[in-house]
Amino acid sequence: MSALTLYYDGNCRICRAQMARLRQQDKTGGLDFCDIAAADFSPSALGVSMAALNTEIHARTTDGRLLTGIDCLVAAYIAIGRGWQVAPLRLPVLRPVFVAMYRALARNRYRLSACADGACTTARRP
């Protein structure tokens, strides 16, 4: 069983690129990935709304905890043995800045990734 399941927006190029990087670096199978934009996805098992899932990334730990935002990224990089790459996100003095930056990115991800109407115009990668 994986240490963490990441719930990401597969309609977002930025999100897909980040998940592809994590998949590539996950040599031990510590991560599972769930595309919330997939036609068969239902948020009911998570107990959160699609609106919340579309606001920022979510993750579920093996013990059932639900993480959001940069906490997901920190947990993901730790799970694949690369926690050092996200160490600045954990520093109390910098954390509020990174949280604000992440939320701004998440809010504007379609525009920043050249997507229109909430969906990318290019074909999705498998």
mmCIF file of C-alpha atoms in Angstrom:
data_model
loop_
_atom_site.group_PDB
_atom_site.id
_atom_site.type_symbol
_atom_site.label_atom_id
_atom_site.label_comp_id
_atom_site.label_asym_id
_atom_site.label_seq_id
_atom_site.Cartn_x
_atom_site.Cartn_y
_atom_site.Cartn_z
ATOM 1 C CA MET A 1 0.000 0.000 0.000
ATOM 2 C CA SER A 2 1.243 3.482 -0.838
ATOM 3 C CA ALA A 3 2.061 5.994 1.875
ATOM 4 C CA LEU A 4 0.030 8.721 0.199
ATOM 5 C CA THR A 5 -2.708 9.142 -2.404
ATOM 6 C CA LEU A 6 -2.633 12.461 -4.246
ATOM 7 C CA TYR A 7 -5.880 13.860 -5.675
ATOM 8 C CA TYR A 8 -4.916 16.189 -8.495
ATOM 9 C CA ASP A 9 -6.603 18.023 -11.374
ATOM 10 C CA GLY A 10 -5.790 16.148 -14.567
ATOM 11 C CA ASN A 11 -7.226 19.009 -16.633
ATOM 12 C CA CYS A 12 -4.375 21.238 -15.487
ATOM 13 C CA ARG A 13 -1.044 21.104 -17.310
ATOM 14 C CA ILE A 14 0.845 22.341 -14.243
ATOM 15 C CA CYS A 15 -0.773 19.674 -12.057
ATOM 16 C CA ARG A 16 -0.099 16.906 -14.576
ATOM 17 C CA ALA A 17 3.528 17.984 -14.930
ATOM 18 C CA GLN A 18 4.039 17.961 -11.155
ATOM 19 C CA MET A 19 2.438 14.521 -10.827
ATOM 20 C CA ALA A 20 4.602 13.220 -13.702
ATOM 21 C CA ARG A 21 7.725 14.441 -11.874
ATOM 22 C CA LEU A 22 6.598 12.749 -8.672
ATOM 23 C CA ARG A 23 5.790 9.499 -10.525
ATOM 24 C CA GLN A 24 9.211 9.505 -12.145
ATOM 25 C CA GLN A 25 10.989 10.078 -8.826
ATOM 26 C CA ASP A 26 8.856 7.561 -6.890
ATOM 27 C CA LYS A 27 11.177 4.554 -7.063
ATOM 28 C CA THR A 28 9.553 2.704 -4.139
ATOM 29 C CA GLY A 29 5.856 3.039 -5.043
ATOM 30 C CA GLY A 30 5.123 5.296 -2.100
ATOM 31 C CA LEU A 31 2.548 7.330 -3.991
ATOM 32 C CA ASP A 32 -0.803 6.705 -5.636
ATOM 33 C CA PHE A 33 -2.374 9.241 -7.967
ATOM 34 C CA CYS A 34 -6.054 9.974 -8.486
ATOM 35 C CA ASP A 35 -7.222 12.347 -11.218
ATOM 36 C CA ILE A 36 -10.243 14.256 -9.930
ATOM 37 C CA ALA A 37 -11.077 15.270 -13.517
ATOM 38 C CA ALA A 38 -11.559 11.646 -14.579
ATOM 39 C CA ALA A 39 -15.109 10.829 -15.636
ATOM 40 C CA ASP A 40 -15.410 8.020 -13.078
ATOM 41 C CA PHE A 41 -14.057 9.976 -10.096
ATOM 42 C CA SER A 42 -16.376 10.594 -7.139
ATOM 43 C CA PRO A 43 -15.361 12.671 -4.114
ATOM 44 C CA SER A 44 -17.807 10.902 -1.786
ATOM 45 C CA ALA A 45 -15.214 8.523 -0.311
ATOM 46 C CA LEU A 46 -13.053 11.500 0.702
ATOM 47 C CA GLY A 47 -15.852 13.393 2.382
ATOM 48 C CA VAL A 48 -15.003 16.641 0.584
ATOM 49 C CA SER A 49 -16.727 18.467 -2.226
ATOM 50 C CA MET A 50 -15.515 18.783 -5.797
ATOM 51 C CA ALA A 51 -15.345 22.527 -5.198
ATOM 52 C CA ALA A 52 -12.843 21.961 -2.386
ATOM 53 C CA LEU A 53 -10.848 19.491 -4.495
ATOM 54 C CA ASN A 54 -10.724 22.034 -7.309
ATOM 55 C CA THR A 55 -9.468 24.729 -4.956
ATOM 56 C CA GLU A 56 -6.214 23.014 -3.983
ATOM 57 C CA ILE A 57 -4.535 19.624 -4.121
ATOM 58 C CA HIS A 58 -5.611 17.034 -1.552
ATOM 59 C CA ALA A 59 -3.955 13.872 -0.308
ATOM 60 C CA ARG A 60 -4.958 10.997 1.946
ATOM 61 C CA THR A 61 -2.419 9.254 4.167
ATOM 62 C CA THR A 62 -2.530 5.543 4.965
ATOM 63 C CA ASP A 63 -3.881 6.372 8.420
ATOM 64 C CA GLY A 64 -6.767 8.308 6.843
ATOM 65 C CA ARG A 65 -5.618 11.876 7.430
ATOM 66 C CA LEU A 66 -6.573 14.342 4.707
ATOM 67 C CA LEU A 67 -3.914 16.869 3.726
ATOM 68 C CA THR A 68 -4.345 19.955 1.562
ATOM 69 C CA GLY A 69 -2.169 22.391 -0.333
ATOM 70 C CA ILE A 70 1.552 22.463 0.299
ATOM 71 C CA ASP A 71 1.188 19.868 3.063
ATOM 72 C CA CYS A 72 0.412 17.375 0.267
ATOM 73 C CA LEU A 73 3.566 18.290 -1.604
ATOM 74 C CA VAL A 74 5.701 18.080 1.516
ATOM 75 C CA ALA A 75 4.248 14.666 2.371
ATOM 76 C CA ALA A 76 4.693 13.450 -1.224
ATOM 77 C CA TYR A 77 8.344 14.444 -1.412
ATOM 78 C CA ILE A 78 9.024 12.919 2.002
ATOM 79 C CA ALA A 79 7.283 9.703 0.887
ATOM 80 C CA ILE A 80 9.621 9.388 -2.103
ATOM 81 C CA GLY A 81 12.730 10.174 -0.058
ATOM 82 C CA ARG A 82 13.189 13.694 -1.389
ATOM 83 C CA GLY A 83 12.003 15.751 1.561
ATOM 84 C CA TRP A 84 15.079 17.941 1.235
ATOM 85 C CA GLN A 85 13.636 19.361 -1.994
ATOM 86 C CA VAL A 86 10.710 20.892 -0.130
ATOM 87 C CA ALA A 87 12.501 21.759 3.130
ATOM 88 C CA PRO A 88 11.861 25.515 2.707
ATOM 89 C CA LEU A 89 8.100 24.825 2.714
ATOM 90 C CA ARG A 90 8.463 23.573 6.277
ATOM 91 C CA LEU A 91 10.270 26.600 7.711
ATOM 92 C CA PRO A 92 7.872 28.533 9.986
ATOM 93 C CA VAL A 93 9.138 31.920 8.844
ATOM 94 C CA LEU A 94 8.696 31.082 5.127
ATOM 95 C CA ARG A 95 5.660 28.803 5.295
ATOM 96 C CA PRO A 96 3.003 31.578 5.171
ATOM 97 C CA VAL A 97 4.649 33.015 2.055
ATOM 98 C CA PHE A 98 4.707 29.628 0.315
ATOM 99 C CA VAL A 99 1.104 28.908 1.335
ATOM 100 C CA ALA A 100 -0.017 32.226 -0.178
ATOM 101 C CA MET A 101 2.019 31.584 -3.332
ATOM 102 C CA TYR A 102 0.603 28.073 -3.703
ATOM 103 C CA ARG A 103 -2.979 29.287 -3.266
ATOM 104 C CA ALA A 104 -2.447 32.010 -5.880
ATOM 105 C CA LEU A 105 -1.008 29.432 -8.272
ATOM 106 C CA ALA A 106 -3.863 26.999 -7.613
ATOM 107 C CA ARG A 107 -6.465 29.726 -8.198
ATOM 108 C CA ASN A 108 -4.874 30.745 -11.491
ATOM 109 C CA ARG A 109 -3.576 27.376 -12.683
ATOM 110 C CA TYR A 110 -5.637 27.204 -15.866
ATOM 111 C CA ARG A 111 -4.631 30.643 -17.003
ATOM 112 C CA LEU A 112 -1.001 30.054 -16.065
ATOM 113 C CA SER A 113 -0.934 26.725 -17.887
ATOM 114 C CA ALA A 114 -2.590 28.196 -20.993
ATOM 115 C CA CYS A 115 -5.859 26.371 -20.483
ATOM 116 C CA ALA A 116 -9.198 27.782 -21.500
ATOM 117 C CA ASP A 117 -12.559 27.342 -19.804
ATOM 118 C CA GLY A 118 -11.115 25.103 -17.096
ATOM 119 C CA ALA A 119 -9.824 22.467 -19.517
ATOM 120 C CA CYS A 120 -6.601 22.250 -21.464
ATOM 121 C CA THR A 121 -6.865 22.341 -25.216
ATOM 122 C CA THR A 122 -4.082 19.802 -25.692
ATOM 123 C CA ALA A 123 -4.523 16.082 -25.315
ATOM 124 C CA ARG A 124 -4.082 14.704 -21.815
ATOM 125 C CA ARG A 125 -1.147 12.435 -21.181
ATOM 126 C CA PRO A 126 -1.850 8.938 -19.846
#
